[in-house]
Amino acid sequence: MVMTTLLSKHNKKVKEDLQQMTESNGKTKISVRDLNLFYGEKQALYSLSLDIQEKEVTALIGPSGCGKSTFLRTLNRMNDLIDGVNITGDITIDNENIYQSTDVIKLRTKVGMVFQKANLFPMSIYDNVAYGPRGQGIKSKKELDKIVEESLRGAAIWDEVKDRLKTSALGLSGGQQQRICIARAIAMKPEIILMDEPTSALDPISTLKVEELIADMKKDYTIVIVTHNMQQAARVSDKTAFFLNGEVVEFDTTDKIFSVPKDQRTEDYITGRFG
Amino acid sequence: MARPPVEKANKRKYMLEKLSGRVFLFCALLSVISLLLIIGFVFFKGINPFVAEGYSFINFLFGDDWVPSEDQFGIFPMIVASIYATIGALIIGVPIGLFTAIFLAEIAPKKVAKIISPAVQLLAGIPSVLYGVFGLAVIVPFLQNNLGLAKGQSLIAVILVLAIMMLPTVVTVSETAIRAVPKSYREGSLALGVSHIGTIFRVVVPAAKSGILTAVVLGMGRAIGETMAVILVAGNSLIVPTSLTDSVRPLTTNIALEMGYAAGVHQEMLFATGIVLFSFILILNFVLAKISAKGGN
Ligand SMILES: Nc1ncnc2c1ncn2[C@@H]1O[C@H](COP(=O)(O)OP(=O)(O)OP(=O)(O)O)[C@@H](O)[C@H]1O
Ligand SMILES: [Mg+2]
């Protein structure tokens, strides 16, 4: 009796140690300091500061309209496309301030993005995946073939599509299309992948496949994922940031956010008592 | 007790429904009937010399000489002139029109696009004779002075005027097609680290392909059917053009120039010229239908 308690205590200790080890091993990949974002007059983000660790999955949760997508899109400067957006504060990736350097193309090569709705181009599966590498000037068919296969394998969809690479990508199911989108992002060999509600338009089985994929991709990529699905955040992420009205209310390990949230508002939200 | 009046009111509604249906049908039929009448009339008149009077249709299409007074009716030089003029206008007008459309839809700041777009549309509303006058007053003397031509009225003058005239069609239709490309395609491409211009040419334009082709075919129709502006700058010589500086007489011009005084077989041959022209337009429309059917898939 005493033995078993001791043993379980020991196990717990080991687990915590392990956790601390992985935490301390983590290197800061993205560092956000005092970030404010305005759509014209309207402020959408209020002095955000957080550090995102390398090769971890960071989930962004929070009610609709709280600024999750807006924040995600500041990380690859997709907000630059919108007229009247104004940003103050600093975002550094690998110690480089992404808003001071003007090479957006380089940034977006390093930081890939997967959108809420699969947005494959009206071309073949192959051409979709090869699209980014071709843009970088890779022409050799052999090299492209290799990248396409690797990327499709990386997105766990190679076996499903290997016989129909030359057919239109738009003929695939929604779940398959979303995984091709992930393959398309992987083909650029990015270091960071941003995902904005990647499974919100998918059925449960496709969702599961994408989640497994994310868990698997973690060893190679730093992933930031927006999700409305609490279970999903709990399942796939290491850290979770809770957004509310353009602010980060709480940012901590996913375990802590979902078991012992510090802020009452976080607790209300994850238990569904919100609003 | 309350029932009968309600039914009565309904009856009136049904009557009205039926009646308005008939009015719409009548209007629709009217345009179809006028189309059929015009085609019928032109064909009836134009076929006559070949069926009733023993003229050879082959000689008509491929004959080099058009001398009505000597009973010679060959329109080959005019067919060639029409085709050259149309192709030439496409070569100049389509790239300019497409680039303008791309600029307006993708690159220009909203304020600039808001000024240029309506201006281009206004270009479509200018009566064609004014294009001809412009060609005659500006383009023809320019060619005369700069190319050392004896006469500035030439194939190249026709091509330039037609290229300008097709611009509004090409620009407006392709701009609409480009704007209809979903924003998600652009975002997808930009997020992959592809530049703005790269995105335009690798994703946006291909996605708008069928709309752009439609624009080209419509512009082509405009060019091949244009008459008034062409008369003023073509020079109207009856030769098969061998150089851009040759004076030419396209099909439309032939009809317009001679129909006023022609009679008998001569007149019927002008109608036959009309049939040839009409066939070109029909083929274009057929192509257009094919394109839009493909674009729908
Ligand atoms: N292009 C824009 N122009 C102006 N305001 C915008 C724009 N995009 C977003 N907003 C506003 O910014 C705020 C944050 O929007 P955002 O899309 O980031 O929310 P979100 O957390 O992603 O919501 P959801 O969960 O519904 O996707 C909202 O109030 C929204 O109305
Ligand atoms: Mg969002």
Coordinates of C-alpha atoms and ligand atoms in Angstrom, one line a residue:
Chain A
M1 CA 0.0 0.0 0.0
V2 CA 2.7 2.4 1.1
M3 CA 4.8 1.1 -1.7
T4 CA 2.2 1.9 -4.4
T5 CA 1.7 5.4 -3.1
L6 CA 5.4 6.0 -3.1
L7 CA 5.6 4.6 -6.5
S8 CA 2.9 6.7 -8.0
K9 CA 4.5 9.7 -6.2
H10 CA 7.7 8.8 -7.8
N11 CA 6.0 8.5 -11.2
K12 CA 4.5 11.9 -10.8
K13 CA 7.8 13.4 -9.9
V14 CA 9.4 11.8 -12.9
K15 CA 6.7 13.2 -15.1
E16 CA 7.1 16.7 -13.7
D17 CA 10.8 16.5 -14.1
L18 CA 10.4 15.5 -17.6
Q19 CA 8.0 18.3 -18.2
Q20 CA 10.4 20.8 -16.7
M21 CA 13.2 19.4 -18.8
T22 CA 11.3 19.7 -22.0
E23 CA 10.2 23.2 -21.0
S24 CA 13.7 24.4 -20.2
N25 CA 14.9 22.8 -23.4
G26 CA 12.5 24.9 -25.3
K27 CA 14.0 27.8 -27.1
T28 CA 12.0 31.0 -27.7
K29 CA 11.1 31.0 -31.4
I30 CA 8.7 33.9 -31.5
S31 CA 8.7 36.7 -29.1
V32 CA 5.9 39.3 -29.0
R33 CA 6.3 42.5 -27.0
D34 CA 3.6 45.1 -26.4
L35 CA 1.8 44.4 -29.7
N36 CA -1.1 46.7 -30.5
L37 CA -3.0 46.5 -33.7
F38 CA -5.6 48.9 -35.2
Y39 CA -8.0 48.4 -38.0
G40 CA -8.2 52.1 -38.9
E41 CA -9.5 53.7 -35.7
K42 CA -10.6 50.5 -34.2
Q43 CA -8.1 48.7 -31.9
A44 CA -8.2 45.0 -32.2
L45 CA -5.2 43.9 -30.2
Y46 CA -4.1 45.4 -26.9
S47 CA -0.4 45.3 -25.8
L48 CA 0.1 41.6 -26.2
S49 CA 3.3 40.1 -24.9
L50 CA 4.1 36.4 -25.1
D51 CA 6.9 34.0 -26.0
I52 CA 6.2 31.0 -28.3
Q53 CA 8.6 28.1 -27.9
E54 CA 10.3 26.3 -30.6
K55 CA 8.8 22.9 -31.7
E56 CA 5.8 23.3 -29.5
V57 CA 2.2 23.6 -30.3
T58 CA 0.7 26.8 -29.0
A59 CA -3.1 27.0 -29.1
L60 CA -5.0 30.3 -29.2
I61 CA -8.5 30.1 -27.8
G62 CA -11.1 32.6 -27.0
P63 CA -14.6 33.8 -28.1
S64 CA -15.4 34.9 -31.6
G65 CA -14.0 38.4 -32.5
C66 CA -11.4 38.5 -29.7
G67 CA -8.5 38.8 -32.1
K68 CA -7.1 35.3 -32.5
S69 CA -6.9 35.4 -36.3
T70 CA -5.7 39.0 -36.2
F71 CA -2.9 38.0 -34.0
L72 CA -2.0 34.9 -36.0
R73 CA -1.9 37.0 -39.2
T74 CA 0.6 39.5 -37.6
L75 CA 3.1 36.6 -37.4
N76 CA 3.4 36.3 -41.2
R77 CA 2.4 39.8 -41.9
M78 CA -0.8 38.9 -43.7
N79 CA -2.4 41.9 -42.2
D80 CA -0.2 44.0 -44.5
L81 CA -2.8 43.2 -47.2
I82 CA -5.6 45.0 -45.4
D83 CA -5.9 48.8 -45.9
G84 CA -5.6 50.9 -42.9
V85 CA -4.0 48.4 -40.5
N86 CA -1.6 49.9 -38.0
I87 CA 0.7 48.0 -35.8
T88 CA 2.9 49.0 -32.9
G89 CA 5.2 46.9 -30.8
D90 CA 7.7 44.2 -31.7
I91 CA 7.5 40.7 -33.0
T92 CA 10.8 38.9 -33.3
I93 CA 11.3 35.5 -34.8
D94 CA 14.8 34.0 -34.1
N95 CA 15.8 37.4 -32.7
E96 CA 14.9 39.2 -35.9
N97 CA 12.3 41.9 -35.8
I98 CA 9.9 40.9 -38.6
Y99 CA 8.4 44.4 -38.9
Q100 CA 11.8 46.1 -39.3
S101 CA 13.0 43.8 -42.0
T102 CA 11.2 44.5 -45.2
D103 CA 11.6 41.0 -46.7
V104 CA 8.1 39.8 -46.4
I105 CA 8.7 37.0 -48.9
K106 CA 11.5 35.5 -46.8
L107 CA 9.3 35.8 -43.7
R108 CA 6.4 34.0 -45.4
T109 CA 8.8 31.3 -46.6
K110 CA 9.8 30.7 -43.1
V111 CA 6.3 31.0 -41.6
G112 CA 3.7 28.9 -43.4
M113 CA 0.0 29.3 -43.0
V114 CA -3.0 27.0 -43.2
F115 CA -6.3 28.7 -43.5
Q116 CA -9.7 27.9 -42.0
K117 CA -11.2 26.9 -45.3
A118 CA -9.0 24.8 -47.6
N119 CA -7.9 27.2 -50.3
L120 CA -6.2 25.0 -52.9
F121 CA -5.7 26.6 -56.3
P122 CA -7.7 25.3 -59.3
M123 CA -4.8 23.1 -60.5
S124 CA -3.6 19.6 -60.0
I125 CA -2.6 18.2 -56.7
Y126 CA 1.0 18.1 -57.8
D127 CA 1.0 21.7 -59.0
N128 CA -0.6 22.9 -55.8
V129 CA 2.2 21.3 -53.7
A130 CA 4.9 22.3 -56.2
Y131 CA 3.5 25.9 -56.3
G132 CA 5.7 27.3 -53.6
P133 CA 9.0 25.6 -54.5
R134 CA 8.5 26.6 -58.1
G135 CA 8.1 30.2 -56.9
Q136 CA 11.5 29.8 -55.3
G137 CA 12.9 29.0 -58.7
I138 CA 13.1 25.2 -58.4
K139 CA 12.6 23.8 -61.9
S140 CA 14.1 20.4 -62.0
K141 CA 11.4 17.8 -62.3
K142 CA 13.3 15.3 -60.2
E143 CA 13.7 17.7 -57.3
L144 CA 10.1 18.8 -57.5
D145 CA 8.9 15.2 -57.6
K146 CA 10.9 14.6 -54.4
I147 CA 9.6 17.7 -52.6
V148 CA 6.0 16.8 -53.6
E149 CA 6.3 13.3 -52.3
E150 CA 8.0 14.2 -49.1
S151 CA 5.4 16.9 -48.4
L152 CA 2.5 14.7 -49.1
R153 CA 4.0 12.0 -46.9
G154 CA 4.6 14.7 -44.3
A155 CA 1.0 15.6 -44.4
A156 CA 0.0 11.9 -44.2
I157 CA -1.9 11.9 -47.4
W158 CA 0.5 10.4 -49.9
D159 CA -1.1 7.0 -50.0
E160 CA -4.5 8.5 -50.6
V161 CA -3.5 10.7 -53.6
K162 CA -0.3 9.2 -55.1
D163 CA -2.2 7.7 -58.0
R164 CA -4.0 10.9 -58.9
L165 CA -1.4 13.6 -58.5
K166 CA -2.2 15.1 -61.9
T167 CA -5.9 15.4 -61.3
S168 CA -7.6 18.6 -60.0
A169 CA -7.1 19.2 -56.3
L170 CA -10.6 20.6 -56.1
G171 CA -12.0 17.1 -56.6
L172 CA -10.8 15.9 -53.2
S173 CA -12.9 15.8 -50.1
G174 CA -12.7 18.7 -47.7
G175 CA -10.5 16.8 -45.2
Q176 CA -8.1 15.7 -47.9
Q177 CA -8.0 19.2 -49.3
Q178 CA -7.0 20.6 -45.9
R179 CA -4.2 18.1 -45.6
I180 CA -3.0 19.0 -49.1
C181 CA -3.0 22.6 -47.8
I182 CA -0.7 21.4 -45.0
A183 CA 1.5 19.6 -47.5
R184 CA 1.6 22.7 -49.6
A185 CA 2.8 24.7 -46.6
I186 CA 5.3 21.9 -45.7
A187 CA 6.7 22.0 -49.2
M188 CA 8.3 25.4 -48.4
K189 CA 10.2 23.8 -45.6
P190 CA 9.0 26.4 -43.1
E191 CA 10.1 26.5 -39.5
I192 CA 6.8 27.8 -38.2
I193 CA 3.3 26.8 -39.3
L194 CA 0.3 29.0 -38.5
M195 CA -3.1 27.3 -38.6
D196 CA -6.4 29.2 -38.3
E197 CA -9.1 26.9 -37.3
P198 CA -7.9 24.2 -39.7
T199 CA -10.5 21.6 -38.8
S200 CA -13.6 23.8 -38.2
A201 CA -15.0 22.8 -41.6
L202 CA -14.1 19.1 -41.3
D203 CA -16.0 16.0 -40.1
P204 CA -14.8 14.3 -36.9
I205 CA -12.7 11.6 -38.7
S206 CA -10.8 14.1 -40.9
T207 CA -10.4 16.3 -37.8
L208 CA -8.8 13.4 -36.0
K209 CA -6.4 12.8 -38.9
V210 CA -5.4 16.5 -38.9
E211 CA -4.9 16.4 -35.1
E212 CA -2.7 13.3 -35.4
L213 CA -0.8 15.0 -38.1
I214 CA -0.2 18.1 -35.9
A215 CA 1.0 16.0 -33.1
D216 CA 3.4 14.3 -35.5
M217 CA 4.6 17.6 -37.1
K218 CA 5.5 19.0 -33.7
K219 CA 8.9 17.4 -33.9
D220 CA 9.9 19.4 -36.9
Y221 CA 7.9 22.6 -36.7
T222 CA 6.8 25.3 -34.3
I223 CA 3.0 25.4 -34.6
V224 CA 0.5 28.1 -33.6
I225 CA -3.1 27.0 -34.0
V226 CA -6.3 28.9 -33.5
T227 CA -9.2 26.7 -32.4
H228 CA -12.7 27.0 -31.0
N229 CA -12.6 23.4 -30.0
M230 CA -11.5 23.1 -26.3
Q231 CA -10.9 19.4 -26.6
Q232 CA -8.7 20.0 -29.6
A233 CA -6.7 22.6 -27.8
A234 CA -6.3 20.2 -24.8
R235 CA -5.4 17.3 -27.1
V236 CA -2.8 18.9 -29.4
S237 CA -1.2 21.8 -27.7
D238 CA 1.6 22.3 -25.2
K239 CA 0.8 25.9 -24.4
T240 CA -2.5 27.7 -24.6
A241 CA -3.2 31.4 -24.7
F242 CA -6.7 32.6 -23.8
F243 CA -7.7 35.7 -25.7
L244 CA -10.5 38.0 -24.7
N245 CA -11.4 41.4 -26.3
G246 CA -8.0 41.7 -28.0
E247 CA -6.0 40.9 -24.8
V248 CA -4.2 37.8 -23.7
V249 CA -5.9 37.0 -20.4
E250 CA -3.8 34.0 -19.6
F251 CA -1.0 32.2 -21.2
D252 CA 0.4 29.0 -19.7
T253 CA 0.9 25.3 -20.3
T254 CA -2.2 23.7 -21.6
D255 CA -2.3 21.4 -18.6
K256 CA -2.5 24.3 -16.2
I257 CA -5.0 26.3 -18.3
F258 CA -7.3 23.4 -18.4
S259 CA -6.9 22.1 -14.9
V260 CA -6.0 25.1 -12.7
P261 CA -6.6 28.4 -14.6
K262 CA -5.5 31.4 -12.6
D263 CA -8.0 33.8 -14.0
Q264 CA -11.7 33.5 -13.3
R265 CA -12.5 34.5 -17.0
T266 CA -10.4 31.7 -18.3
E267 CA -12.1 29.2 -16.1
D268 CA -15.5 30.5 -17.1
Y269 CA -14.6 30.2 -20.8
I270 CA -13.2 26.7 -20.7
T271 CA -16.0 25.3 -18.6
G272 CA -18.5 26.9 -21.0
R273 CA -19.9 29.3 -18.5
F274 CA -18.9 32.2 -20.5
G275 CA -21.2 35.0 -21.4
Chain B
M1 CA -69.3 33.5 -46.1
A2 CA -65.9 35.1 -46.4
R3 CA -64.7 32.6 -49.0
P4 CA -66.1 33.7 -52.3
P5 CA -64.5 37.2 -52.3
V6 CA -61.1 35.7 -51.4
E7 CA -61.3 33.3 -54.4
K8 CA -62.3 36.1 -56.6
A9 CA -59.2 38.1 -55.6
N10 CA -57.1 35.1 -56.3
K11 CA -58.6 34.6 -59.7
R12 CA -57.6 38.2 -60.5
K13 CA -54.1 37.5 -59.4
Y14 CA -53.9 34.4 -61.6
M15 CA -55.2 36.3 -64.5
L16 CA -52.6 39.0 -64.0
E17 CA -49.9 36.4 -63.6
K18 CA -50.9 34.8 -66.9
L19 CA -51.1 38.1 -68.7
S20 CA -47.7 39.3 -67.6
G21 CA -46.3 36.0 -68.6
R22 CA -47.6 36.6 -72.1
V23 CA -46.2 40.1 -72.2
F24 CA -42.7 38.8 -71.4
L25 CA -43.0 36.0 -73.9
F26 CA -44.1 38.5 -76.6
C27 CA -41.1 40.8 -75.9
A28 CA -38.8 37.8 -76.0
L29 CA -40.2 36.6 -79.2
L30 CA -40.0 40.0 -80.8
S31 CA -36.2 40.0 -80.5
V32 CA -35.9 36.5 -81.8
I33 CA -38.2 37.3 -84.7
S34 CA -36.2 40.4 -85.7
L35 CA -33.0 38.3 -85.6
L36 CA -34.6 35.7 -87.8
L37 CA -36.0 38.3 -90.2
I38 CA -32.6 39.9 -90.6
I39 CA -30.8 36.7 -91.2
G40 CA -33.5 35.4 -93.5
F41 CA -33.5 38.6 -95.5
V42 CA -29.7 38.7 -95.9
F43 CA -29.4 35.0 -96.7
F44 CA -32.3 35.2 -99.2
K45 CA -30.8 38.1 -101.0
G46 CA -27.2 36.9 -100.7
I47 CA -27.7 33.3 -101.9
N48 CA -29.6 34.3 -105.0
P49 CA -26.7 34.9 -107.4
F50 CA -25.3 31.4 -106.6
V51 CA -28.5 29.4 -106.8
A52 CA -30.4 31.3 -109.5
E53 CA -27.9 33.0 -111.6
G54 CA -25.0 30.6 -111.9
Y55 CA -22.2 32.5 -110.1
S56 CA -19.6 30.3 -108.5
F57 CA -19.4 30.7 -104.7
I58 CA -15.8 29.5 -104.8
N59 CA -14.9 32.3 -107.2
F60 CA -16.7 34.7 -105.0
L61 CA -14.8 33.6 -101.9
F62 CA -11.4 33.3 -103.5
G63 CA -11.5 35.6 -106.4
D64 CA -9.1 38.5 -106.4
D65 CA -11.1 41.0 -108.4
W66 CA -14.1 43.0 -107.4
V67 CA -15.2 44.9 -110.5
P68 CA -19.0 45.1 -110.4
S69 CA -19.2 46.9 -113.7
E70 CA -17.5 43.9 -115.4
D71 CA -19.5 41.4 -113.5
Q72 CA -16.5 40.3 -111.4
F73 CA -17.2 39.7 -107.7
G74 CA -14.2 38.3 -105.7
I75 CA -14.0 39.2 -102.1
F76 CA -10.7 37.4 -101.2
P77 CA -8.8 40.7 -100.6
M78 CA -11.5 41.9 -98.2
I79 CA -11.6 38.6 -96.3
V80 CA -7.8 38.8 -95.9
A81 CA -8.0 42.5 -94.9
S82 CA -10.7 41.8 -92.3
I83 CA -8.7 38.9 -90.8
Y84 CA -5.4 40.8 -90.8
A85 CA -7.0 43.8 -89.2
T86 CA -8.7 41.8 -86.5
I87 CA -5.7 39.7 -85.7
G88 CA -3.5 42.9 -85.6
A89 CA -5.9 44.7 -83.4
L90 CA -5.9 41.7 -81.0
I91 CA -2.2 41.5 -80.9
I92 CA -2.1 45.2 -79.8
G93 CA -5.3 45.5 -77.9
V94 CA -5.4 42.3 -75.8
P95 CA -2.1 42.7 -74.0
I96 CA -2.8 46.4 -73.3
G97 CA -6.3 45.7 -72.3
L98 CA -5.3 42.8 -70.1
F99 CA -2.6 44.7 -68.4
T100 CA -4.9 47.6 -67.8
A101 CA -7.5 45.2 -66.3
I102 CA -4.8 43.7 -64.0
F103 CA -3.6 47.1 -63.0
L104 CA -7.1 48.3 -62.2
A105 CA -8.2 45.1 -60.3
E106 CA -5.0 44.2 -58.5
I107 CA -2.4 46.9 -58.3
A108 CA -3.9 50.4 -58.6
P109 CA -4.9 52.1 -55.3
K110 CA -8.7 52.3 -55.0
K111 CA -8.7 56.0 -55.7
V112 CA -6.9 55.6 -59.0
A113 CA -9.0 52.7 -60.1
K114 CA -12.1 54.7 -59.3
I115 CA -11.0 57.3 -61.9
I116 CA -9.7 55.1 -64.6
S117 CA -12.4 52.4 -64.6
P118 CA -15.3 54.7 -65.5
A119 CA -13.1 56.5 -68.0
V120 CA -12.4 53.2 -69.8
Q121 CA -16.1 52.4 -69.7
L122 CA -16.9 55.8 -71.2
L123 CA -14.6 54.9 -74.1
A124 CA -17.1 52.2 -75.0
G125 CA -19.9 54.7 -75.3
I126 CA -18.1 57.0 -77.8
P127 CA -19.8 56.7 -81.2
S128 CA -17.6 54.8 -83.6
V129 CA -17.5 57.5 -86.2
L130 CA -15.7 59.6 -83.7
Y131 CA -13.0 56.9 -83.4
G132 CA -12.7 57.1 -87.2
V133 CA -12.4 60.9 -87.1
F134 CA -9.8 60.6 -84.4
G135 CA -7.9 58.1 -86.6
L136 CA -8.2 60.3 -89.6
A137 CA -7.1 63.4 -87.8
V138 CA -4.3 62.0 -85.6
I139 CA -3.2 58.5 -86.5
V140 CA -3.3 58.8 -90.3
P141 CA -1.2 62.0 -90.4
F142 CA 1.2 60.6 -87.8
L143 CA 1.8 57.5 -89.9
Q144 CA 2.1 59.6 -93.0
N145 CA 4.7 61.8 -91.5
N146 CA 6.7 59.2 -89.6
L147 CA 6.7 56.3 -91.9
G148 CA 7.0 58.4 -95.0
L149 CA 3.8 57.0 -96.6
A150 CA 2.2 58.6 -99.5
K151 CA -1.1 57.8 -97.9
G152 CA -1.5 57.3 -94.2
Q153 CA -4.7 55.3 -94.6
S154 CA -3.6 51.8 -94.3
L155 CA -3.9 48.4 -92.6
I156 CA -1.8 49.6 -89.7
A157 CA -4.1 52.6 -89.2
V158 CA -7.1 50.3 -89.1
I159 CA -5.3 48.0 -86.7
L160 CA -4.5 50.9 -84.3
V161 CA -8.1 52.3 -84.4
L162 CA -9.6 48.9 -83.8
A163 CA -7.2 48.1 -81.0
I164 CA -8.3 51.3 -79.2
M165 CA -11.9 50.5 -79.9
M166 CA -11.7 47.0 -78.4
L167 CA -10.0 48.2 -75.3
P168 CA -13.1 49.0 -73.3
T169 CA -14.6 45.6 -73.9
V170 CA -11.4 43.7 -73.1
V171 CA -10.6 45.8 -70.1
T172 CA -14.1 45.8 -68.5
V173 CA -14.8 42.1 -69.1
S174 CA -11.4 40.9 -67.9
E175 CA -11.4 43.3 -65.0
T176 CA -14.7 41.8 -63.8
A177 CA -13.3 38.3 -64.3
I178 CA -10.1 39.1 -62.3
R179 CA -12.1 40.7 -59.5
A180 CA -14.3 37.6 -59.3
V181 CA -11.3 35.4 -58.4
P182 CA -11.7 34.4 -54.7
K183 CA -9.6 36.3 -52.2
S184 CA -8.5 33.0 -50.7
Y185 CA -6.5 32.2 -53.8
R186 CA -4.5 35.4 -53.4
E187 CA -4.0 34.8 -49.7
G188 CA -2.9 31.2 -50.2
S189 CA -0.3 32.3 -52.7
L190 CA 1.0 35.2 -50.8
A191 CA 1.2 33.1 -47.6
L192 CA 3.5 30.8 -49.5
G193 CA 6.0 33.6 -50.0
V194 CA 5.1 34.3 -53.5
S195 CA 5.3 38.0 -54.5
H196 CA 2.3 40.1 -55.5
I197 CA 3.2 40.0 -59.2
G198 CA 4.0 36.3 -59.0
T199 CA 0.6 35.7 -57.4
I200 CA -1.2 37.7 -60.1
F201 CA 0.4 35.8 -63.0
R202 CA 0.5 32.3 -61.5
V203 CA -2.9 32.1 -59.7
V204 CA -5.1 35.1 -60.3
V205 CA -4.9 35.3 -64.1
P206 CA -5.1 31.6 -64.7
A207 CA -8.1 31.4 -62.4
A208 CA -9.8 34.2 -64.4
K209 CA -8.8 32.5 -67.7
S210 CA -12.3 31.8 -69.1
G211 CA -13.5 35.3 -68.4
I212 CA -10.4 36.8 -70.0
L213 CA -10.9 34.6 -73.1
T214 CA -14.5 35.8 -73.2
A215 CA -13.1 39.3 -73.2
V216 CA -10.8 38.5 -76.1
V217 CA -13.6 36.9 -78.2
L218 CA -15.9 39.9 -77.5
G219 CA -13.2 42.3 -78.5
M220 CA -12.6 40.3 -81.6
G221 CA -16.3 40.5 -82.5
R222 CA -16.2 44.2 -82.0
A223 CA -13.1 44.5 -84.3
I224 CA -14.4 42.3 -87.2
G225 CA -17.8 44.0 -87.3
E226 CA -16.7 47.6 -87.0
T227 CA -17.5 49.6 -90.1
M228 CA -17.7 53.4 -89.7
A229 CA -14.4 54.0 -88.1
V230 CA -12.7 51.6 -90.5
I231 CA -14.0 53.3 -93.6
L232 CA -12.3 56.5 -92.6
V233 CA -8.9 55.1 -92.1
A234 CA -8.6 52.0 -94.3
G235 CA -7.9 53.7 -97.7
N236 CA -10.3 51.2 -99.4
S237 CA -8.0 49.8 -102.0
L238 CA -9.0 46.5 -103.5
I239 CA -5.8 44.5 -103.1
V240 CA -4.7 41.6 -101.0
P241 CA -2.5 43.4 -98.4
T242 CA 1.1 42.3 -98.3
S243 CA 2.3 44.9 -95.9
L244 CA 1.0 46.8 -92.9
T245 CA 1.2 50.0 -94.8
D246 CA -1.0 48.8 -97.7
S247 CA -4.4 50.5 -98.1
V248 CA -7.1 47.9 -97.5
R249 CA -10.8 47.3 -97.7
P250 CA -12.3 45.0 -95.1
L251 CA -15.7 43.3 -95.6
T252 CA -17.8 45.7 -93.6
T253 CA -16.4 48.7 -95.5
N254 CA -17.2 47.1 -98.8
I255 CA -20.9 46.7 -97.9
A256 CA -21.2 50.2 -96.5
L257 CA -19.4 51.9 -99.3
E258 CA -21.4 50.4 -102.2
M259 CA -24.8 49.4 -100.8
G260 CA -26.1 53.0 -101.4
Y261 CA -26.0 52.8 -105.2
A262 CA -25.7 49.1 -105.9
A263 CA -28.5 47.3 -107.8
G264 CA -29.3 43.8 -109.2
V265 CA -26.5 41.2 -108.8
H266 CA -24.1 43.8 -107.4
Q267 CA -26.5 44.4 -104.6
E268 CA -27.0 40.7 -104.0
M269 CA -23.2 40.2 -103.9
L270 CA -23.0 42.8 -101.1
F271 CA -25.6 40.8 -99.2
A272 CA -23.4 37.7 -99.8
T273 CA -20.5 39.6 -98.4
G274 CA -22.7 40.2 -95.4
I275 CA -23.3 36.4 -95.1
V276 CA -19.5 35.8 -94.9
L277 CA -19.2 38.5 -92.3
F278 CA -22.1 37.0 -90.4
S279 CA -20.5 33.5 -90.5
F280 CA -17.4 34.9 -88.9
I281 CA -19.5 36.4 -86.1
L282 CA -21.4 33.1 -85.7
I283 CA -18.2 31.2 -85.4
L284 CA -17.0 33.6 -82.7
N285 CA -20.2 33.2 -80.8
F286 CA -19.9 29.5 -81.0
V287 CA -16.4 29.7 -79.6
L288 CA -17.7 32.0 -76.9
A289 CA -20.4 29.6 -75.9
K290 CA -17.8 26.8 -75.7
I291 CA -15.6 28.9 -73.5
S292 CA -18.4 29.9 -71.0
A293 CA -19.6 26.3 -70.9
K294 CA -16.1 25.3 -70.0
G295 CA -15.7 28.1 -67.4
G296 CA -18.9 26.9 -65.8
N297 CA -17.4 23.6 -64.9
Ligands
LIG1 N1 -10.3 43.5 -42.0 C1 -10.8 44.0 -40.9 N2 -11.2 45.3 -40.8 C2 -11.7 45.8 -39.7 N3 -11.9 45.1 -38.6 C3 -11.6 43.8 -38.6 C4 -11.0 43.2 -39.8 N4 -10.8 41.9 -39.5 C5 -11.2 41.7 -38.2 N5 -11.6 42.8 -37.7 C6 -12.1 43.0 -36.3 O1 -11.1 42.7 -35.4 C7 -11.6 42.0 -34.3 C8 -10.9 40.7 -34.2 O2 -11.2 39.9 -35.3 P1 -10.6 38.4 -35.5 O3 -11.0 38.0 -36.9 O4 -9.1 38.5 -35.2 O5 -11.3 37.6 -34.4 P2 -11.2 36.0 -34.1 O6 -10.8 35.9 -32.7 O7 -10.3 35.4 -35.1 O8 -12.7 35.6 -34.3 P3 -13.3 34.2 -34.8 O9 -13.1 33.2 -33.8 O10 -14.7 34.5 -35.1 O11 -12.5 33.9 -36.1 C9 -13.1 41.8 -34.5 O12 -13.8 42.7 -33.8 C10 -13.3 42.1 -36.0 O13 -14.5 42.7 -36.2
MG2 MG -10.7 34.0 -36.7

